[in-house]
PDB file of C-alpha atoms in Angstrom:
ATOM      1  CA  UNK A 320       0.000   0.000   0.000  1.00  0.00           C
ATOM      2  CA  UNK A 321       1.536   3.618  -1.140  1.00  0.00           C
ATOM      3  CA  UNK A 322       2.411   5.534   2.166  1.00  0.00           C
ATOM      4  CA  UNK A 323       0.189   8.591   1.643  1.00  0.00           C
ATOM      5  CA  UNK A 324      -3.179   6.266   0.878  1.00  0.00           C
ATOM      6  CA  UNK A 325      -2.131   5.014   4.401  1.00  0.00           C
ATOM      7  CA  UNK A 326      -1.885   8.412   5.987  1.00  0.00           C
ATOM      8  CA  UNK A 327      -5.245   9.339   4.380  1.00  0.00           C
ATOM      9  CA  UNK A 328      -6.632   6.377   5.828  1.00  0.00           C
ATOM     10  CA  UNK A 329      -4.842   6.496   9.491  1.00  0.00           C
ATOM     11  CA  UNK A 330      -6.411  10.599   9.441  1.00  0.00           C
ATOM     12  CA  UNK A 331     -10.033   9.399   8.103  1.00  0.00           C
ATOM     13  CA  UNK A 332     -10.093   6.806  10.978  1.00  0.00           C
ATOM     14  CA  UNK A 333      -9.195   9.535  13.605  1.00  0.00           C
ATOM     15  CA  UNK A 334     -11.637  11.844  11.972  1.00  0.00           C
ATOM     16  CA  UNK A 335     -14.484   8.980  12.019  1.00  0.00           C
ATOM     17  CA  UNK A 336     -13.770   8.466  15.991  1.00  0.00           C
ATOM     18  CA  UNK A 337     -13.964  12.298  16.685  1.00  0.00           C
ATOM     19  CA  UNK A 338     -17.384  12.256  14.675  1.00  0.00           C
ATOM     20  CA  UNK A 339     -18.251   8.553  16.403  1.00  0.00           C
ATOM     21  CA  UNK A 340     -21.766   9.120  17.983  1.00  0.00           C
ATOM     22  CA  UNK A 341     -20.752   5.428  19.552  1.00  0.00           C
ATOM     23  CA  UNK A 342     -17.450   3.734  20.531  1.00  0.00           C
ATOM     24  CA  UNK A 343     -17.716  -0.579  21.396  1.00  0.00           C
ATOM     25  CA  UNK A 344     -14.719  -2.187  23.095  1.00  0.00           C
ATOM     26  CA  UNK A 345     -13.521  -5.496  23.561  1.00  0.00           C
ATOM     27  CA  UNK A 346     -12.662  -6.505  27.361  1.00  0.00           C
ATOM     28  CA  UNK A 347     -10.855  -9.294  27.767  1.00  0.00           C
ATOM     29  CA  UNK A 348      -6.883  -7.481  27.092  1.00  0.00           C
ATOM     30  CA  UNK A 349      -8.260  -4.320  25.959  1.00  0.00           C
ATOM     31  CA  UNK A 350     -10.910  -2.712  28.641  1.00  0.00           C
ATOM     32  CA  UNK A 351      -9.096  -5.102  31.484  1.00  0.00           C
ATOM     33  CA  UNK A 352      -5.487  -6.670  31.442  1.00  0.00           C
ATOM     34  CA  UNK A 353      -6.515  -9.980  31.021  1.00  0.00           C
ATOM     35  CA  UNK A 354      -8.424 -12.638  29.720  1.00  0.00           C
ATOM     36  CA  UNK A 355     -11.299 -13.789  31.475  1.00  0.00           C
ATOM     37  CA  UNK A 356     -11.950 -17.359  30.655  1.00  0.00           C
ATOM     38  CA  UNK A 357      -8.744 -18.060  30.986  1.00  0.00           C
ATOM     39  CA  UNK A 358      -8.547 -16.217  34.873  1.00  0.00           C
ATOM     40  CA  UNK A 359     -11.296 -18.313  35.248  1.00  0.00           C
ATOM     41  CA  UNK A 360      -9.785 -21.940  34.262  1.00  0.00           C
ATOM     42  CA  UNK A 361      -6.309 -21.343  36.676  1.00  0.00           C
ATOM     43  CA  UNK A 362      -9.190 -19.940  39.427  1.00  0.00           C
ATOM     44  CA  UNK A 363     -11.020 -23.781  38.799  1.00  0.00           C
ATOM     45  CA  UNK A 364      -7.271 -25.098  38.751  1.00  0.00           C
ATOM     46  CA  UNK A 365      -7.124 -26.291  34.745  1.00  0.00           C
ATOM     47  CA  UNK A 366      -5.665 -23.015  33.622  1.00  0.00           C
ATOM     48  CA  UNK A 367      -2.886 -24.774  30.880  1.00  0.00           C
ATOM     49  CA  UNK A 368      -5.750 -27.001  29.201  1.00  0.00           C
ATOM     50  CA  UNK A 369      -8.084 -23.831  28.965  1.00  0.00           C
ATOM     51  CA  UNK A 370      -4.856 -21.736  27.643  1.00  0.00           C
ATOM     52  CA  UNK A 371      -4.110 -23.967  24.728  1.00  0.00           C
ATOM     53  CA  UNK A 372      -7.634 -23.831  22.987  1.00  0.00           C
ATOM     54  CA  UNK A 373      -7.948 -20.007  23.788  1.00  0.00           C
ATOM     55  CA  UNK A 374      -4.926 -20.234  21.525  1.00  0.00           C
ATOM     56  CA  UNK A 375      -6.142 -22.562  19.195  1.00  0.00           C
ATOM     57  CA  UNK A 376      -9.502 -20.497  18.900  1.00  0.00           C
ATOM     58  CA  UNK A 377      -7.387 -16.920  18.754  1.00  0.00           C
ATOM     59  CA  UNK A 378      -5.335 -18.587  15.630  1.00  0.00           C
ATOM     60  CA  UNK A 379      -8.417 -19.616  13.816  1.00  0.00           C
ATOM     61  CA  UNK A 380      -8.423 -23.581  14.126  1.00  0.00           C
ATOM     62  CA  UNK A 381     -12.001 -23.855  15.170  1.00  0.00           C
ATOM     63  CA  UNK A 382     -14.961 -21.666  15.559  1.00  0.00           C
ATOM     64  CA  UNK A 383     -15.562 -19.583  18.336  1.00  0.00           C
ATOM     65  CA  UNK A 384     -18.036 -21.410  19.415  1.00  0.00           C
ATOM     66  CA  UNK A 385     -16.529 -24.383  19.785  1.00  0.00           C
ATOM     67  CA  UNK A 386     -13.651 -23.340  21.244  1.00  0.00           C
ATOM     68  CA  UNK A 387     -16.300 -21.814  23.587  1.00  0.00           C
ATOM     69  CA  UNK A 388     -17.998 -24.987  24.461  1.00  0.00           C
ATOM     70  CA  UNK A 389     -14.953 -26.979  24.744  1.00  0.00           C
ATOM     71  CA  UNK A 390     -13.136 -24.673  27.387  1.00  0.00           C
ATOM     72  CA  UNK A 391     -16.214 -24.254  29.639  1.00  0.00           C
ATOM     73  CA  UNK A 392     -16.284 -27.907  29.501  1.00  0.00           C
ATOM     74  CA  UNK A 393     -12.956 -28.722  30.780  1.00  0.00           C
ATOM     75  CA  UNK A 394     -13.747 -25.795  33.416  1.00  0.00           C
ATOM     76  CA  UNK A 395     -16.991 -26.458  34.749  1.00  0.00           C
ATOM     77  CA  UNK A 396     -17.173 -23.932  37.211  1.00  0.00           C
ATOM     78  CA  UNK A 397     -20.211 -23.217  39.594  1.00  0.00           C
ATOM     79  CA  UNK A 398     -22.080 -19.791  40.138  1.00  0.00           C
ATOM     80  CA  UNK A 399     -20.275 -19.992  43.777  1.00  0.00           C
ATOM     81  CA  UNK A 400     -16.540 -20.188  41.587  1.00  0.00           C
ATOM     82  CA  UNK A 401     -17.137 -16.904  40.056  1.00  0.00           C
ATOM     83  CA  UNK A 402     -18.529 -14.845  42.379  1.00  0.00           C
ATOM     84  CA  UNK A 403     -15.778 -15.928  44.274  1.00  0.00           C
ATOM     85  CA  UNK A 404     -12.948 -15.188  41.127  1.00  0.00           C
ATOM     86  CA  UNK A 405     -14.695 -11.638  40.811  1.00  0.00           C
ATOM     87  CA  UNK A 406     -14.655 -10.927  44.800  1.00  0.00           C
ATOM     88  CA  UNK A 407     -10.923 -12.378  45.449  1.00  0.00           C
ATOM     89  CA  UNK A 408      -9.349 -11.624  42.374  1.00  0.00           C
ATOM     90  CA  UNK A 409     -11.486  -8.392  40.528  1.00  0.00           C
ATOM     91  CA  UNK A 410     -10.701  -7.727  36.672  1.00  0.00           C
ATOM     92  CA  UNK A 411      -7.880  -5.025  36.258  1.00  0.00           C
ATOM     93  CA  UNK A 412      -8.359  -2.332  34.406  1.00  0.00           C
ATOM     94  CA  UNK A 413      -6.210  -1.147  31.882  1.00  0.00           C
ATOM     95  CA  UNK A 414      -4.301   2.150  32.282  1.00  0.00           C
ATOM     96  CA  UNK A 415      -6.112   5.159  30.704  1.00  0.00           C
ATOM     97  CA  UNK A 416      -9.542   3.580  30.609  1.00  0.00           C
ATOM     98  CA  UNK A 417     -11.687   4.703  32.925  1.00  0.00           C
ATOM     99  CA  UNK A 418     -10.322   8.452  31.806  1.00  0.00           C
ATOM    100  CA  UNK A 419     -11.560   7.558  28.169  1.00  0.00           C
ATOM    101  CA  UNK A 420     -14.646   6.599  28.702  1.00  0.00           C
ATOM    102  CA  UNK A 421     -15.332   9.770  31.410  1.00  0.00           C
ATOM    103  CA  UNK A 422     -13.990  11.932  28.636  1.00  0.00           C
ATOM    104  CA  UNK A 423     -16.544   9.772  25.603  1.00  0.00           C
ATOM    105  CA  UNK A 424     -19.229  10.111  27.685  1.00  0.00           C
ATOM    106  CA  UNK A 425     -18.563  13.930  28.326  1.00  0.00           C
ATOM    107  CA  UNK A 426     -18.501  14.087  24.823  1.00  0.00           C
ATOM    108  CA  UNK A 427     -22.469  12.448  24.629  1.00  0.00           C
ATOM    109  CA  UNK A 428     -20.442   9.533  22.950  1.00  0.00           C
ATOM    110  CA  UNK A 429     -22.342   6.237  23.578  1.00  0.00           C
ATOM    111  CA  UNK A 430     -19.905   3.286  25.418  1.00  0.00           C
ATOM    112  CA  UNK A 431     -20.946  -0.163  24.943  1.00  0.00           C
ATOM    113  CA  UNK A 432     -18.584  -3.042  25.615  1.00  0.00           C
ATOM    114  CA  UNK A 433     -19.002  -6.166  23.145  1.00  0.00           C
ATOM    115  CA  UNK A 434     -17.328  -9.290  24.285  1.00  0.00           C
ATOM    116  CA  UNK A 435     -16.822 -13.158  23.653  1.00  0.00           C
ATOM    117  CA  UNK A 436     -16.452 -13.441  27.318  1.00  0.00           C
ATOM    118  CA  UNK A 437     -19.172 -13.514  30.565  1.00  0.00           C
ATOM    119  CA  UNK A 438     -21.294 -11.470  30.967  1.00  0.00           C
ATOM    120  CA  UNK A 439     -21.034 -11.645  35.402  1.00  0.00           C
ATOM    121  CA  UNK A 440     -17.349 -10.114  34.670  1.00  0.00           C
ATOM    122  CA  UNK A 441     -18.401  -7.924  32.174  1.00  0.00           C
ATOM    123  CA  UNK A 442     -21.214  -6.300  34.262  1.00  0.00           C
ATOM    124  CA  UNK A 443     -18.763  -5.962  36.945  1.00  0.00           C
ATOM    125  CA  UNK A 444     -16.101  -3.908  34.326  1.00  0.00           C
ATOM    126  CA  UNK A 445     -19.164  -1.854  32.971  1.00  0.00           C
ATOM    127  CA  UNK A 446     -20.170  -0.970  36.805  1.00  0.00           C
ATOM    128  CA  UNK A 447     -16.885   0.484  37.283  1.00  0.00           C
ATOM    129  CA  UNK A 448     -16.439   2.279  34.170  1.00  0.00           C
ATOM    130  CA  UNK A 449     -20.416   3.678  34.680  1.00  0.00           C
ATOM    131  CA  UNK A 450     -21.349   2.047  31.621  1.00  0.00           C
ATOM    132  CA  UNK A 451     -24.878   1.419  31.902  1.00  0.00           C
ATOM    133  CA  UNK A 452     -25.441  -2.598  32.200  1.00  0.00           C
ATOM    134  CA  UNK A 453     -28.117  -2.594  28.810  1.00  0.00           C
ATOM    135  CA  UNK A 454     -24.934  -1.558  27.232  1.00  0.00           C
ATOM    136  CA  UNK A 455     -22.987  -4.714  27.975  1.00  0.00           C
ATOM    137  CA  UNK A 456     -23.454  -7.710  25.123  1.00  0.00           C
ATOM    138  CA  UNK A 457     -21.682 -10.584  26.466  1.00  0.00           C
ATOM    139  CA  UNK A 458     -22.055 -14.366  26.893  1.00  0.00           C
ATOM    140  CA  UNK A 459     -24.282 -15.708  29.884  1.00  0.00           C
ATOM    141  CA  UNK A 460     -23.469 -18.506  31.614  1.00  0.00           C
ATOM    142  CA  UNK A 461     -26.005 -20.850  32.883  1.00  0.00           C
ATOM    143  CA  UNK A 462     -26.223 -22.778  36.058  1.00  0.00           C
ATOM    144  CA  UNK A 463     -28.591 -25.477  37.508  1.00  0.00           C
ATOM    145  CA  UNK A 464     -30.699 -23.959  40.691  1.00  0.00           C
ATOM    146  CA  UNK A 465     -27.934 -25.992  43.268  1.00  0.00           C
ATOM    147  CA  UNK A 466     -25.563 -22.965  41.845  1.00  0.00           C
ATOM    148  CA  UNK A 467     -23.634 -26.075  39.524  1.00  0.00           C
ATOM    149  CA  UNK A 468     -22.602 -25.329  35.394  1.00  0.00           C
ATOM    150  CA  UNK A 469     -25.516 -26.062  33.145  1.00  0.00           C
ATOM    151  CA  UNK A 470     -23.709 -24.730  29.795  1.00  0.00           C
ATOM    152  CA  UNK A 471     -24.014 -21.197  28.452  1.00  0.00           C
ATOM    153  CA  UNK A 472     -26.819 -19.185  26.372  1.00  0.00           C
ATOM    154  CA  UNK A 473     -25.888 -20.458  22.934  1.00  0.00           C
ATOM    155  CA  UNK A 474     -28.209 -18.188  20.879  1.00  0.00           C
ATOM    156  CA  UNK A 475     -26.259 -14.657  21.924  1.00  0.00           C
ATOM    157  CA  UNK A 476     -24.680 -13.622  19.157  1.00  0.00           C
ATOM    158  CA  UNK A 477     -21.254 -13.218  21.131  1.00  0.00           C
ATOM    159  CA  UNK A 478     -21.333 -17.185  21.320  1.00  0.00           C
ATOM    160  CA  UNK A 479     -20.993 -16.816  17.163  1.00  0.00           C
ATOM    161  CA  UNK A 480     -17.603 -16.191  15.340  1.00  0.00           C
ATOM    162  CA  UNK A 481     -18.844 -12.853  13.899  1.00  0.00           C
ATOM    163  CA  UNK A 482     -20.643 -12.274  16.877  1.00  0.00           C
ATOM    164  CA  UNK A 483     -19.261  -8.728  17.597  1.00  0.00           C
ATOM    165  CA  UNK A 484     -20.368  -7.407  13.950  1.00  0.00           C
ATOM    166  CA  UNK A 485     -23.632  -8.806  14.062  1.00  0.00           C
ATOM    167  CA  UNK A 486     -24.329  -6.570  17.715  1.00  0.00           C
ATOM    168  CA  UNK A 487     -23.309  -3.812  15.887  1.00  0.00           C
ATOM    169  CA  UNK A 488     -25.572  -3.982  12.991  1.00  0.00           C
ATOM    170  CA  UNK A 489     -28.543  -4.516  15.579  1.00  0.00           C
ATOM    171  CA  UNK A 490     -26.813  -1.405  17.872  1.00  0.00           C
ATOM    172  CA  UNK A 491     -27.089   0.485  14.302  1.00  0.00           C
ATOM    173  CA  UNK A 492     -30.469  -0.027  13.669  1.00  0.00           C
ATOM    174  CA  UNK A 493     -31.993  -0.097  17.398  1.00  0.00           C
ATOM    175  CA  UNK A 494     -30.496   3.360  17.756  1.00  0.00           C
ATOM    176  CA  UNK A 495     -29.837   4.702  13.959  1.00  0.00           C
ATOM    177  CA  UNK A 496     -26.359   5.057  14.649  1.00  0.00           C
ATOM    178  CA  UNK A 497     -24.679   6.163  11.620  1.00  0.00           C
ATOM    179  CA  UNK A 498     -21.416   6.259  12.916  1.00  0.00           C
ATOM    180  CA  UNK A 499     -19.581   3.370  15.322  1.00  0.00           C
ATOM    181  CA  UNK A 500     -16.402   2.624  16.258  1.00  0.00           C
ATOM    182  CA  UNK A 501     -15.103  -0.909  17.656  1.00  0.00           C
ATOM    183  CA  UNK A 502     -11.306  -0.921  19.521  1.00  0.00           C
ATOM    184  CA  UNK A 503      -9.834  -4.094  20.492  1.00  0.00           C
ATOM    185  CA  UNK A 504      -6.855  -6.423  20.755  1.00  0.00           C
ATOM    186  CA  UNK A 505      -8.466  -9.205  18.650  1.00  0.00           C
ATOM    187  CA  UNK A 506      -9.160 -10.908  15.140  1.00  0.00           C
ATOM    188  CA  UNK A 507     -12.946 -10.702  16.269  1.00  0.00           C
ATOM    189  CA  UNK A 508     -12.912  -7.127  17.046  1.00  0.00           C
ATOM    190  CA  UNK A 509     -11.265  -6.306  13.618  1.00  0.00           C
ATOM    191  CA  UNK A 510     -13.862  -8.405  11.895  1.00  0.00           C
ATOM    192  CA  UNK A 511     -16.217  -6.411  13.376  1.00  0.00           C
ATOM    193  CA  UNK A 512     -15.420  -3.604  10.824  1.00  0.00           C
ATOM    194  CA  UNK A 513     -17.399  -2.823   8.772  1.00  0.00           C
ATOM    195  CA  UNK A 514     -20.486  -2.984  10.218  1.00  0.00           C
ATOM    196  CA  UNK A 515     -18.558  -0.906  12.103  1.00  0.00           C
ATOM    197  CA  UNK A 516     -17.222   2.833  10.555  1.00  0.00           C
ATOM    198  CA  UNK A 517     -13.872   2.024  12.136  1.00  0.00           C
ATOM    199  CA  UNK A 518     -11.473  -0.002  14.185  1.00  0.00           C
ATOM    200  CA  UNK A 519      -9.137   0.866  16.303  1.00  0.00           C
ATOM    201  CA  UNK A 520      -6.259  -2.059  17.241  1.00  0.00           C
ATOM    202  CA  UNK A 521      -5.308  -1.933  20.944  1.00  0.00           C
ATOM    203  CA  UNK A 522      -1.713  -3.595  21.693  1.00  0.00           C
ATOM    204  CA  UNK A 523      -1.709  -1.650  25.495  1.00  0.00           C
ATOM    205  CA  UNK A 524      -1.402  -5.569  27.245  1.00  0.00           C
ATOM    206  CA  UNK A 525      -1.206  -8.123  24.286  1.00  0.00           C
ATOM    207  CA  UNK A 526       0.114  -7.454  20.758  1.00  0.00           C
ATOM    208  CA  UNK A 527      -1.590  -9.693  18.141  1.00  0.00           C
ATOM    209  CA  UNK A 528       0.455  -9.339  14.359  1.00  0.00           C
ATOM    210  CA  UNK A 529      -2.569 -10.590  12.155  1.00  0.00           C
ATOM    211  CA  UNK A 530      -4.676  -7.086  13.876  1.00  0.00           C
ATOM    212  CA  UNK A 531      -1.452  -4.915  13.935  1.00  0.00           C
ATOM    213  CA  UNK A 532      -0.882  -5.387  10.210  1.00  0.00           C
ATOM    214  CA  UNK A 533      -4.184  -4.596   9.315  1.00  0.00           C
ATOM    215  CA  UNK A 534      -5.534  -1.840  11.396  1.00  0.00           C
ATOM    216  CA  UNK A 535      -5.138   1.483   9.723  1.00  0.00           C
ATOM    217  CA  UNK A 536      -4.853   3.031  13.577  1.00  0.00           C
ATOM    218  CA  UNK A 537      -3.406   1.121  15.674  1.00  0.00           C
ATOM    219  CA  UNK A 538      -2.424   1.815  19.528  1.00  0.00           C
ATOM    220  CA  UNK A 539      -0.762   1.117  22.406  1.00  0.00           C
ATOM    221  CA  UNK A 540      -2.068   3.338  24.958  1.00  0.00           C
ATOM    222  CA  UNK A 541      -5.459   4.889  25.411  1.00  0.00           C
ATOM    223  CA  UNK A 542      -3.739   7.907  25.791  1.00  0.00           C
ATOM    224  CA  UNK A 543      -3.348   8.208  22.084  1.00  0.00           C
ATOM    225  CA  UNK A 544      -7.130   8.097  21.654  1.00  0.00           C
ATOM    226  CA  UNK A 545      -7.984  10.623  24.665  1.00  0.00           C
ATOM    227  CA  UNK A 546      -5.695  12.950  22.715  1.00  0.00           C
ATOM    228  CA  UNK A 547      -7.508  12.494  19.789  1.00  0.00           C
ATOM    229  CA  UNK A 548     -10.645  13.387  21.416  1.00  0.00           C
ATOM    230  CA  UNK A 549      -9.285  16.996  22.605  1.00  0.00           C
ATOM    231  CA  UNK A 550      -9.566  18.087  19.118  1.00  0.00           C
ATOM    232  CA  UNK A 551     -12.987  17.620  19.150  1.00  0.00           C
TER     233      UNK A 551
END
């Protein structure tokens, strides 16, 4: 690609986020440090089995889905399990966030946070970040009434490779967004572009080549984007 159809495209993607009347990010190693499911697994004590298809699924080898359905398989873990993950051991934030969403939602920029991961961690993220909970789409876990693992709410679409592009579309149309920007470390959050105006790649905690060499912005700090966002 010619350098100066790059630059147009890095300064119409900074333009697009200025004008975005919503912003959607990831969570797992973009709005927190880590990954969820995986915190989860070493929590339940079968962190290394859990790691290796998070791996598998983040390389493409099998459907999100499935890579779903075969790591809260192996982990199994009860209602009592994650309350007990979020209470002793809380999501961390990422550096810079909770400033950058204050300063979107100053700017009467919608949040919402779209992400392959649960929706009892996510709620707990959006509660800190005052993102209001019927912003959060994330995947539910189910448990029988004794508080054990019954499975997980297959027909969200965050339980769908694509998942993140098809909440957008409906975000698009249930509000008439006409402009939307989705940030995040991940092949799914990148795939999620269009629907979405723009993406932003995140490499603050985890840097992921496929996403680096194909986002026309890409950062490493959400200082770069609250920056941005004084030239509005």
């Amino acid at each position: 690609m010619p350098s100066e159809f790059i630059m147009a495209t890095l300064s119409q993607t900074k333009e697009i986020f200025r004008r975005a009347e919503a912003v959607c990010f990831d969570v797992d190693s973009t709005v927190i440090k880590e990954e969820g499911i995986d915190e989860l697994a070493k929590f339940c004590g079968v962190g290394d089995a859990v790691t290796e298809i998070t791996r598998k699924a983040m390389g493409g080898s099998m459907t999100f889905k499935t890579a779903l359905n075969e790591r809260l398989s192996i982990i199994r873990c009860s209602r009592e399990q994650v309350n007990k993950l979020i209470t002793d051991h809380p999501p961390q934030l990422t550096p810079g966030i909770r400033e950058l969403v204050d300063r979107l939602h100053q700017c009467n920029i919608k949040v919402f946070l779209i992400s392959g991961g649960f929706r009892c961690i996510v709620e707990h993220v959006a509660t800190q970040l005052n993102i209001p909970l019927h912003h959060v789409y994330a995947n539910q876990l189910k448990f029988y009434f004794n508080g054990e693992y019954a499975g997980f709410d297959e027909s969200q679409p965050t339980a769908e490779s694509g998942g993140k592009g098809k909440v957008i579309s409906m975000l698009k149309e249930q509000y008439s967004f006409k402009t939307m920007v989705m940030i995040g470390d991940g092949a799914t959050d990148l795939e999620a572009c269009p629907p979405a105006n723009a993406f932003i790649g995140f490499g603050g905690n985890v840097v992921r080549p496929q996403v680096k060499d194909k986002a026309l912005w890409y950062v490493t700090s959400f200082g770069e984007l609250l920056k941005e966002l004084e030239k509005i």
